[in-house]
Amino acid sequence: MPGLIGKKIGMTSVYSAEGKCIPCTVIEAGPCVVTQVKTLESDGYAALQLAFDEKKEKRTTKALDGHFKKANTTPKKKLVEFSDFDKEYALGEAVTVDIFEDTVYVDVAGVSKGKGFQGVVKRHGFGGVGGATHGQHNRLRAPGSIGAASYPARVFKGMRMAGRTGGDTVKVQNLQVLKVIPENNLLLVKGSLPGSKGSYVIIEK
């Protein structure tokens, strides 16, 4: 899908023409530089590799430094491939937020906030063992039984238990585009996005 790499700035709210207050997320979308053009002949598929966000040259490996110099651009932090653009882009050309000018809905993917090691109540929404009487002690947030007895004599795969939570790639689909501000490279979408402020997001048409 065609799209852009962006950075989550934060949340705000805007008023619609009907006077409704709509919560929205502000994304700094691009400009992204084309650092590689993949073709059917050379790579077996057609795609564009886009790069976003400036990076210090001393923090860049020699291999990547050469890759960026080939595209006649400065080192960038984030590289992502996109395909099926409406127009042809050359190496070193910039793709801006203007591509979303006539778009009504977008899909946005990001890495959700990490929560660390969490129990089953926070991680899976368990209700705890229930009841504080009848000899129950410190069982309010316990996971309960995790299996039967001598048969099956094991715990089934996929059993919902405590563990590391968050930090996953999450895609939110069909977010309404409220406003495109090309002069500031900003995109306003309705609702919330995964990740913390300043985290990278991938916006797809």
Tab-separated table of N, CA, C and O in Angstrom, residues 50-146:
chain	number	residue	atom	x	y	z
A	50	LEU	N	11.325	4.232	1.582
A	50	LEU	CA	11.297	5.613	2.050
A	50	LEU	C	12.071	5.745	3.360
A	50	LEU	O	12.089	4.825	4.177
A	51	ALA	N	12.703	6.908	3.540
A	51	ALA	CA	13.479	7.175	4.759
A	51	ALA	C	12.970	8.447	5.412
A	51	ALA	O	12.559	9.390	4.736
A	52	PHE	N	13.010	8.458	6.764
A	52	PHE	CA	12.451	9.588	7.511
A	52	PHE	C	13.280	9.886	8.752
A	52	PHE	O	13.843	8.977	9.357
A	53	ASP	N	13.349	11.158	9.119
A	53	ASP	CA	13.965	11.647	10.353
A	53	ASP	C	15.497	11.651	10.289
A	53	ASP	O	16.126	10.620	10.106
A	54	GLU	N	16.053	12.837	10.473
A	54	GLU	CA	17.498	13.034	10.366
A	54	GLU	C	18.269	12.242	11.432
A	54	GLU	O	17.803	12.056	12.545
A	55	LYS	N	19.482	11.815	11.027
A	55	LYS	CA	20.345	11.033	11.919
A	55	LYS	C	21.778	11.534	11.774
A	55	LYS	O	22.180	11.914	10.674
A	56	LYS	N	22.532	11.533	12.875
A	56	LYS	CA	23.918	11.988	12.808
A	56	LYS	C	24.748	11.011	11.970
A	56	LYS	O	24.575	9.793	12.069
A	57	GLU	N	25.673	11.582	11.186
A	57	GLU	CA	26.491	10.736	10.307
A	57	GLU	C	27.394	9.798	11.110
A	57	GLU	O	27.627	8.658	10.724
A	58	LYS	N	27.867	10.275	12.286
A	58	LYS	CA	28.768	9.438	13.086
A	58	LYS	C	28.046	8.241	13.713
A	58	LYS	O	28.683	7.292	14.158
A	59	ARG	N	26.712	8.303	13.761
A	59	ARG	CA	25.940	7.178	14.303
A	59	ARG	C	25.459	6.220	13.205
A	59	ARG	O	24.694	5.293	13.468
A	60	THR	N	25.884	6.472	11.967
A	60	THR	CA	25.449	5.667	10.827
A	60	THR	C	26.559	4.712	10.403
A	60	THR	O	27.735	5.104	10.352
A	61	THR	N	26.206	3.470	10.087
A	61	THR	CA	27.206	2.509	9.614
A	61	THR	C	27.662	2.910	8.210
A	61	THR	O	26.944	3.598	7.484
A	62	LYS	N	28.853	2.454	7.829
A	62	LYS	CA	29.417	2.810	6.516
A	62	LYS	C	28.524	2.312	5.380
A	62	LYS	O	28.366	2.980	4.368
A	63	ALA	N	27.963	1.114	5.568
A	63	ALA	CA	27.107	0.533	4.525
A	63	ALA	C	25.873	1.403	4.288
A	63	ALA	O	25.530	1.717	3.146
A	64	LEU	N	25.214	1.796	5.381
A	64	LEU	CA	24.026	2.644	5.252
A	64	LEU	C	24.389	4.045	4.768
A	64	LEU	O	23.639	4.666	4.019
A	65	ASP	N	25.564	4.534	5.190
A	65	ASP	CA	26.016	5.851	4.761
A	65	ASP	C	26.149	5.898	3.237
A	65	ASP	O	25.730	6.857	2.584
A	66	GLY	N	26.715	4.842	2.685
A	66	GLY	CA	26.845	4.739	1.226
A	66	GLY	C	25.496	4.628	0.547
A	66	GLY	O	25.276	5.175	-0.538
A	67	HIS	N	24.586	3.921	1.208
A	67	HIS	CA	23.219	3.748	0.679
A	67	HIS	C	22.518	5.107	0.571
A	67	HIS	O	21.855	5.402	-0.425
A	68	PHE	N	22.681	5.950	1.598
A	68	PHE	CA	22.053	7.278	1.588
A	68	PHE	C	22.729	8.210	0.582
A	68	PHE	O	22.065	9.007	-0.065
A	69	LYS	N	24.065	8.099	0.463
A	69	LYS	CA	24.787	8.953	-0.485
A	69	LYS	C	24.391	8.635	-1.926
A	69	LYS	O	24.362	9.518	-2.780
A	70	LYS	N	24.070	7.370	-2.176
A	70	LYS	CA	23.625	6.966	-3.509
A	70	LYS	C	22.318	7.677	-3.873
A	70	LYS	O	22.080	8.023	-5.024
A	71	ALA	N	21.482	7.894	-2.846
A	71	ALA	CA	20.210	8.597	-3.063
A	71	ALA	C	20.386	10.109	-2.928
A	71	ALA	O	19.401	10.858	-2.998
A	72	ASN	N	21.644	10.544	-2.711
A	72	ASN	CA	21.972	11.966	-2.589
A	72	ASN	C	21.193	12.639	-1.450
A	72	ASN	O	20.620	13.708	-1.613
A	73	THR	N	21.182	11.959	-0.293
A	73	THR	CA	20.487	12.502	0.880
A	73	THR	C	21.313	12.284	2.144
A	73	THR	O	22.290	11.522	2.124
A	74	THR	N	20.908	12.925	3.221
A	74	THR	CA	21.602	12.777	4.505
A	74	THR	C	21.118	11.496	5.202
A	74	THR	O	20.042	10.990	4.882
A	75	PRO	N	21.876	10.972	6.182
A	75	PRO	CA	21.440	9.758	6.890
A	75	PRO	C	20.098	9.943	7.590
A	75	PRO	O	19.800	11.010	8.119
A	76	LYS	N	19.296	8.894	7.565
A	76	LYS	CA	17.965	8.932	8.180
A	76	LYS	C	17.833	7.791	9.190
A	76	LYS	O	18.528	6.783	9.120
A	77	LYS	N	16.893	7.970	10.138
A	77	LYS	CA	16.719	6.998	11.218
A	77	LYS	C	15.840	5.810	10.834
A	77	LYS	O	16.086	4.689	11.231
A	78	LYS	N	14.762	6.066	10.097
A	78	LYS	CA	13.749	5.022	9.864
A	78	LYS	C	13.593	4.745	8.372
A	78	LYS	O	13.427	5.657	7.573
A	79	LEU	N	13.658	3.460	8.004
A	79	LEU	CA	13.493	3.030	6.608
A	79	LEU	C	12.333	2.048	6.509
A	79	LEU	O	12.280	1.075	7.259
A	80	VAL	N	11.409	2.305	5.582
A	80	VAL	CA	10.250	1.417	5.395
A	80	VAL	C	9.932	1.329	3.908
A	80	VAL	O	10.089	2.302	3.172
A	81	GLU	N	9.469	0.150	3.471
A	81	GLU	CA	9.078	-0.035	2.070
A	81	GLU	C	7.576	0.128	1.882
A	81	GLU	O	6.782	-0.344	2.700
A	82	PHE	N	7.203	0.796	0.799
A	82	PHE	CA	5.797	0.963	0.409
A	82	PHE	C	5.668	0.632	-1.068
A	82	PHE	O	6.642	0.700	-1.817
A	83	SER	N	4.443	0.316	-1.493
A	83	SER	CA	4.225	-0.006	-2.913
A	83	SER	C	2.912	0.597	-3.412
A	83	SER	O	2.143	1.166	-2.632
A	84	ASP	N	2.668	0.458	-4.716
A	84	ASP	CA	1.413	0.870	-5.364
A	84	ASP	C	1.135	2.374	-5.262
A	84	ASP	O	-0.003	2.787	-5.011
A	85	PHE	N	2.163	3.185	-5.463
A	85	PHE	CA	1.949	4.638	-5.495
A	85	PHE	C	1.275	5.036	-6.806
A	85	PHE	O	1.442	4.370	-7.835
A	86	ASP	N	0.527	6.136	-6.762
A	86	ASP	CA	-0.196	6.604	-7.947
A	86	ASP	C	0.741	7.130	-9.022
A	86	ASP	O	0.460	7.056	-10.205
A	87	LYS	N	1.864	7.713	-8.614
A	87	LYS	CA	2.813	8.273	-9.575
A	87	LYS	C	4.196	7.688	-9.370
A	87	LYS	O	4.488	7.068	-8.346
A	88	GLU	N	5.031	7.882	-10.386
A	88	GLU	CA	6.405	7.375	-10.331
A	88	GLU	C	7.289	8.339	-9.522
A	88	GLU	O	7.196	9.548	-9.679
A	89	TYR	N	8.142	7.771	-8.680
A	89	TYR	CA	9.095	8.575	-7.906
A	89	TYR	C	10.507	8.136	-8.244
A	89	TYR	O	10.781	6.932	-8.370
A	90	ALA	N	11.398	9.116	-8.368
A	90	ALA	CA	12.798	8.824	-8.672
A	90	ALA	C	13.602	8.760	-7.384
A	90	ALA	O	13.165	9.227	-6.332
A	91	LEU	N	14.805	8.203	-7.483
A	91	LEU	CA	15.711	8.095	-6.337
A	91	LEU	C	16.066	9.494	-5.825
A	91	LEU	O	16.417	10.379	-6.597
A	92	GLY	N	15.940	9.709	-4.521
A	92	GLY	CA	16.263	11.008	-3.926
A	92	GLY	C	15.105	11.984	-3.887
A	92	GLY	O	15.203	13.064	-3.310
A	93	GLU	N	13.983	11.609	-4.512
A	93	GLU	CA	12.809	12.492	-4.527
A	93	GLU	C	12.081	12.421	-3.183
A	93	GLU	O	12.113	11.394	-2.504
A	94	ALA	N	11.411	13.494	-2.807
A	94	ALA	CA	10.697	13.548	-1.524
A	94	ALA	C	9.219	13.240	-1.716
A	94	ALA	O	8.583	13.699	-2.670
A	95	VAL	N	8.671	12.433	-0.801
A	95	VAL	CA	7.236	12.135	-0.776
A	95	VAL	C	6.669	12.871	0.430
A	95	VAL	O	7.123	12.679	1.561
A	96	THR	N	5.672	13.721	0.194
A	96	THR	CA	5.153	14.573	1.277
A	96	THR	C	3.749	14.144	1.699
A	96	THR	O	3.140	13.251	1.107
A	97	VAL	N	3.236	14.837	2.704
A	97	VAL	CA	1.915	14.546	3.262
A	97	VAL	C	0.790	14.850	2.260
A	97	VAL	O	-0.361	14.450	2.464
A	98	ASP	N	1.145	15.509	1.148
A	98	ASP	CA	0.149	15.833	0.108
A	98	ASP	C	-0.529	14.590	-0.461
A	98	ASP	O	-1.635	14.699	-1.019
A	99	ILE	N	0.112	13.425	-0.345
A	99	ILE	CA	-0.493	12.202	-0.915
A	99	ILE	C	-1.792	11.818	-0.197
A	99	ILE	O	-2.587	11.038	-0.710
A	100	PHE	N	-2.013	12.390	1.006
A	100	PHE	CA	-3.249	12.106	1.757
A	100	PHE	C	-4.313	13.185	1.568
A	100	PHE	O	-5.321	13.183	2.262
A	101	GLU	N	-4.079	14.108	0.621
A	101	GLU	CA	-4.969	15.254	0.426
A	101	GLU	C	-6.422	14.850	0.176
A	101	GLU	O	-7.344	15.423	0.732
A	102	ASP	N	-6.637	13.827	-0.655
A	102	ASP	CA	-8.005	13.402	-0.983
A	102	ASP	C	-8.382	12.091	-0.295
A	102	ASP	O	-9.346	11.433	-0.686
A	103	THR	N	-7.605	11.693	0.716
A	103	THR	CA	-7.862	10.434	1.417
A	103	THR	C	-8.836	10.660	2.575
A	103	THR	O	-8.713	11.626	3.313
A	104	VAL	N	-9.813	9.752	2.696
A	104	VAL	CA	-10.817	9.869	3.762
A	104	VAL	C	-10.398	9.053	4.987
A	104	VAL	O	-10.538	9.513	6.122
A	105	TYR	N	-9.886	7.824	4.740
A	105	TYR	CA	-9.497	6.947	5.853
A	105	TYR	C	-8.078	6.418	5.641
A	105	TYR	O	-7.652	6.178	4.500
A	106	VAL	N	-7.357	6.231	6.746
A	106	VAL	CA	-6.006	5.660	6.697
A	106	VAL	C	-5.865	4.559	7.746
A	106	VAL	O	-6.628	4.507	8.709
A	107	ASP	N	-4.883	3.683	7.535
A	107	ASP	CA	-4.496	2.688	8.534
A	107	ASP	C	-3.166	3.136	9.133
A	107	ASP	O	-2.260	3.535	8.391
A	108	VAL	N	-3.051	3.079	10.452
A	108	VAL	CA	-1.819	3.518	11.114
A	108	VAL	C	-1.271	2.391	11.991
A	108	VAL	O	-1.991	1.839	12.821
A	109	ALA	N	0.002	2.061	11.789
A	109	ALA	CA	0.658	1.024	12.593
A	109	ALA	C	1.757	1.651	13.441
A	109	ALA	O	2.472	2.542	12.988
A	110	GLY	N	1.867	1.192	14.675
A	110	GLY	CA	2.912	1.680	15.585
A	110	GLY	C	3.202	0.629	16.637
A	110	GLY	O	2.521	-0.402	16.706
A	111	VAL	N	4.214	0.894	17.452
A	111	VAL	CA	4.567	-0.035	18.543
A	111	VAL	C	3.925	0.481	19.825
A	111	VAL	O	4.183	1.610	20.247
A	112	SER	N	3.075	-0.352	20.427
A	112	SER	CA	2.332	0.060	21.624
A	112	SER	C	3.268	0.270	22.813
A	112	SER	O	4.388	-0.252	22.847
A	113	LYS	N	2.803	1.033	23.796
A	113	LYS	CA	3.596	1.309	24.985
A	113	LYS	C	3.887	0.018	25.748
A	113	LYS	O	2.983	-0.793	25.952
A	114	GLY	N	5.126	-0.157	26.186
A	114	GLY	CA	5.487	-1.335	26.971
A	114	GLY	C	5.009	-1.185	28.411
A	114	GLY	O	5.132	-0.116	29.004
A	115	LYS	N	4.424	-2.249	28.962
A	115	LYS	CA	3.901	-2.210	30.331
A	115	LYS	C	4.734	-3.046	31.307
A	115	LYS	O	4.428	-3.107	32.487
A	116	GLY	N	5.741	-3.759	30.766
A	116	GLY	CA	6.532	-4.623	31.633
A	116	GLY	C	5.813	-5.937	31.922
A	116	GLY	O	4.862	-6.307	31.234
A	117	PHE	N	6.255	-6.658	32.958
A	117	PHE	CA	5.658	-7.945	33.321
A	117	PHE	C	4.366	-7.683	34.095
A	117	PHE	O	4.384	-7.096	35.169
A	118	GLN	N	3.231	-8.117	33.534
A	118	GLN	CA	1.928	-7.861	34.156
A	118	GLN	C	1.182	-9.155	34.443
A	118	GLN	O	1.411	-10.175	33.790
A	119	GLY	N	0.289	-9.074	35.409
A	119	GLY	CA	-0.527	-10.241	35.776
A	119	GLY	C	-1.704	-10.423	34.838
A	119	GLY	O	-1.920	-9.633	33.917
A	120	VAL	N	-2.502	-11.457	35.104
A	120	VAL	CA	-3.594	-11.804	34.187
A	120	VAL	C	-4.740	-10.800	34.210
A	120	VAL	O	-5.461	-10.656	33.230
A	121	VAL	N	-4.926	-10.090	35.323
A	121	VAL	CA	-6.035	-9.132	35.400
A	121	VAL	C	-5.778	-7.966	34.455
A	121	VAL	O	-6.646	-7.584	33.676
A	122	LYS	N	-4.564	-7.424	34.470
A	122	LYS	CA	-4.237	-6.307	33.583
A	122	LYS	C	-4.000	-6.786	32.152
A	122	LYS	O	-4.409	-6.146	31.191
A	123	ARG	N	-3.349	-7.951	32.017
A	123	ARG	CA	-2.950	-8.420	30.694
A	123	ARG	C	-4.112	-8.979	29.880
A	123	ARG	O	-4.212	-8.741	28.680
A	124	HIS	N	-4.997	-9.747	30.528
A	124	HIS	CA	-6.072	-10.420	29.795
A	124	HIS	C	-7.470	-10.072	30.287
A	124	HIS	O	-8.451	-10.609	29.782
A	125	GLY	N	-7.559	-9.212	31.297
A	125	GLY	CA	-8.881	-8.816	31.778
A	125	GLY	C	-9.567	-9.854	32.638
A	125	GLY	O	-10.793	-9.883	32.719
A	126	PHE	N	-8.790	-10.736	33.291
A	126	PHE	CA	-9.385	-11.726	34.186
A	126	PHE	C	-10.075	-11.024	35.357
A	126	PHE	O	-9.701	-9.907	35.719
A	127	GLY	N	-11.024	-11.708	35.987
A	127	GLY	CA	-11.741	-11.137	37.129
A	127	GLY	C	-11.178	-11.558	38.471
A	127	GLY	O	-11.717	-11.199	39.511
A	128	GLY	N	-10.099	-12.323	38.463
A	128	GLY	CA	-9.569	-12.854	39.718
A	128	GLY	C	-10.363	-14.086	40.129
A	128	GLY	O	-11.336	-14.472	39.475
A	129	VAL	N	-9.963	-14.721	41.221
A	129	VAL	CA	-10.620	-15.958	41.652
A	129	VAL	C	-12.002	-15.660	42.236
A	129	VAL	O	-12.885	-16.513	42.245
A	130	GLY	N	-12.228	-14.438	42.700
A	130	GLY	CA	-13.567	-14.042	43.149
A	130	GLY	C	-13.843	-14.451	44.586
A	130	GLY	O	-13.385	-15.501	45.043
A	131	GLY	N	-14.605	-13.622	45.280
A	131	GLY	CA	-14.964	-13.948	46.669
A	131	GLY	C	-13.794	-13.783	47.613
A	131	GLY	O	-12.729	-14.331	47.394
A	132	ALA	N	-14.012	-13.029	48.664
A	132	ALA	CA	-12.932	-12.831	49.635
A	132	ALA	C	-13.140	-13.673	50.887
A	132	ALA	O	-12.334	-13.640	51.798
A	133	THR	N	-14.235	-14.450	50.935
A	133	THR	CA	-14.527	-15.270	52.112
A	133	THR	C	-14.250	-16.745	51.839
A	133	THR	O	-13.614	-17.087	50.854
A	134	HIS	N	-14.768	-17.639	52.685
A	134	HIS	CA	-14.601	-19.095	52.554
A	134	HIS	C	-13.133	-19.501	52.478
A	134	HIS	O	-12.747	-20.340	51.656
A	135	GLY	N	-12.342	-18.876	53.317
A	135	GLY	CA	-10.940	-19.285	53.394
A	135	GLY	C	-10.048	-18.726	52.297
A	135	GLY	O	-8.882	-19.103	52.209
A	136	GLN	N	-10.597	-17.866	51.426
A	136	GLN	CA	-9.748	-17.280	50.387
A	136	GLN	C	-8.769	-16.313	51.034
A	136	GLN	O	-9.117	-15.551	51.932
A	137	HIS	N	-7.524	-16.339	50.533
A	137	HIS	CA	-6.525	-15.425	51.074
A	137	HIS	C	-5.606	-14.982	49.941
A	137	HIS	O	-4.947	-15.807	49.303
A	138	ASN	N	-5.561	-13.662	49.696
A	138	ASN	CA	-4.707	-13.095	48.640
A	138	ASN	C	-4.956	-13.751	47.277
A	138	ASN	O	-4.027	-14.075	46.555
A	139	ARG	N	-6.233	-13.965	46.945
A	139	ARG	CA	-6.546	-14.639	45.674
A	139	ARG	C	-7.280	-13.717	44.699
A	139	ARG	O	-7.723	-14.169	43.657
A	140	LEU	N	-7.423	-12.438	45.040
A	140	LEU	CA	-8.265	-11.558	44.239
A	140	LEU	C	-7.754	-11.356	42.809
A	140	LEU	O	-8.548	-11.131	41.907
A	141	ARG	N	-6.445	-11.447	42.608
A	141	ARG	CA	-5.894	-11.239	41.268
A	141	ARG	C	-5.179	-12.489	40.749
A	141	ARG	O	-4.362	-12.414	39.825
A	142	ALA	N	-5.515	-13.626	41.321
A	142	ALA	CA	-4.846	-14.879	40.927
A	142	ALA	C	-5.393	-15.398	39.593
A	142	ALA	O	-6.534	-15.134	39.239
A	143	PRO	N	-4.584	-16.182	38.857
A	143	PRO	CA	-5.031	-16.679	37.547
A	143	PRO	C	-6.005	-17.848	37.618
A	143	PRO	O	-6.708	-18.137	36.654
A	144	GLY	N	-6.077	-18.553	38.745
A	144	GLY	CA	-6.956	-19.719	38.831
A	144	GLY	C	-6.292	-20.949	38.225
A	144	GLY	O	-5.072	-20.999	38.070
A	145	SER	N	-7.081	-21.928	37.833
A	145	SER	CA	-6.554	-23.185	37.306
A	145	SER	C	-5.932	-22.986	35.923
A	145	SER	O	-6.423	-22.189	35.125
A	146	ILE	N	-4.851	-23.721	35.652
A	146	ILE	CA	-4.239	-23.640	34.320
A	146	ILE	C	-4.327	-24.978	33.578
A	146	ILE	O	-3.750	-25.126	32.506
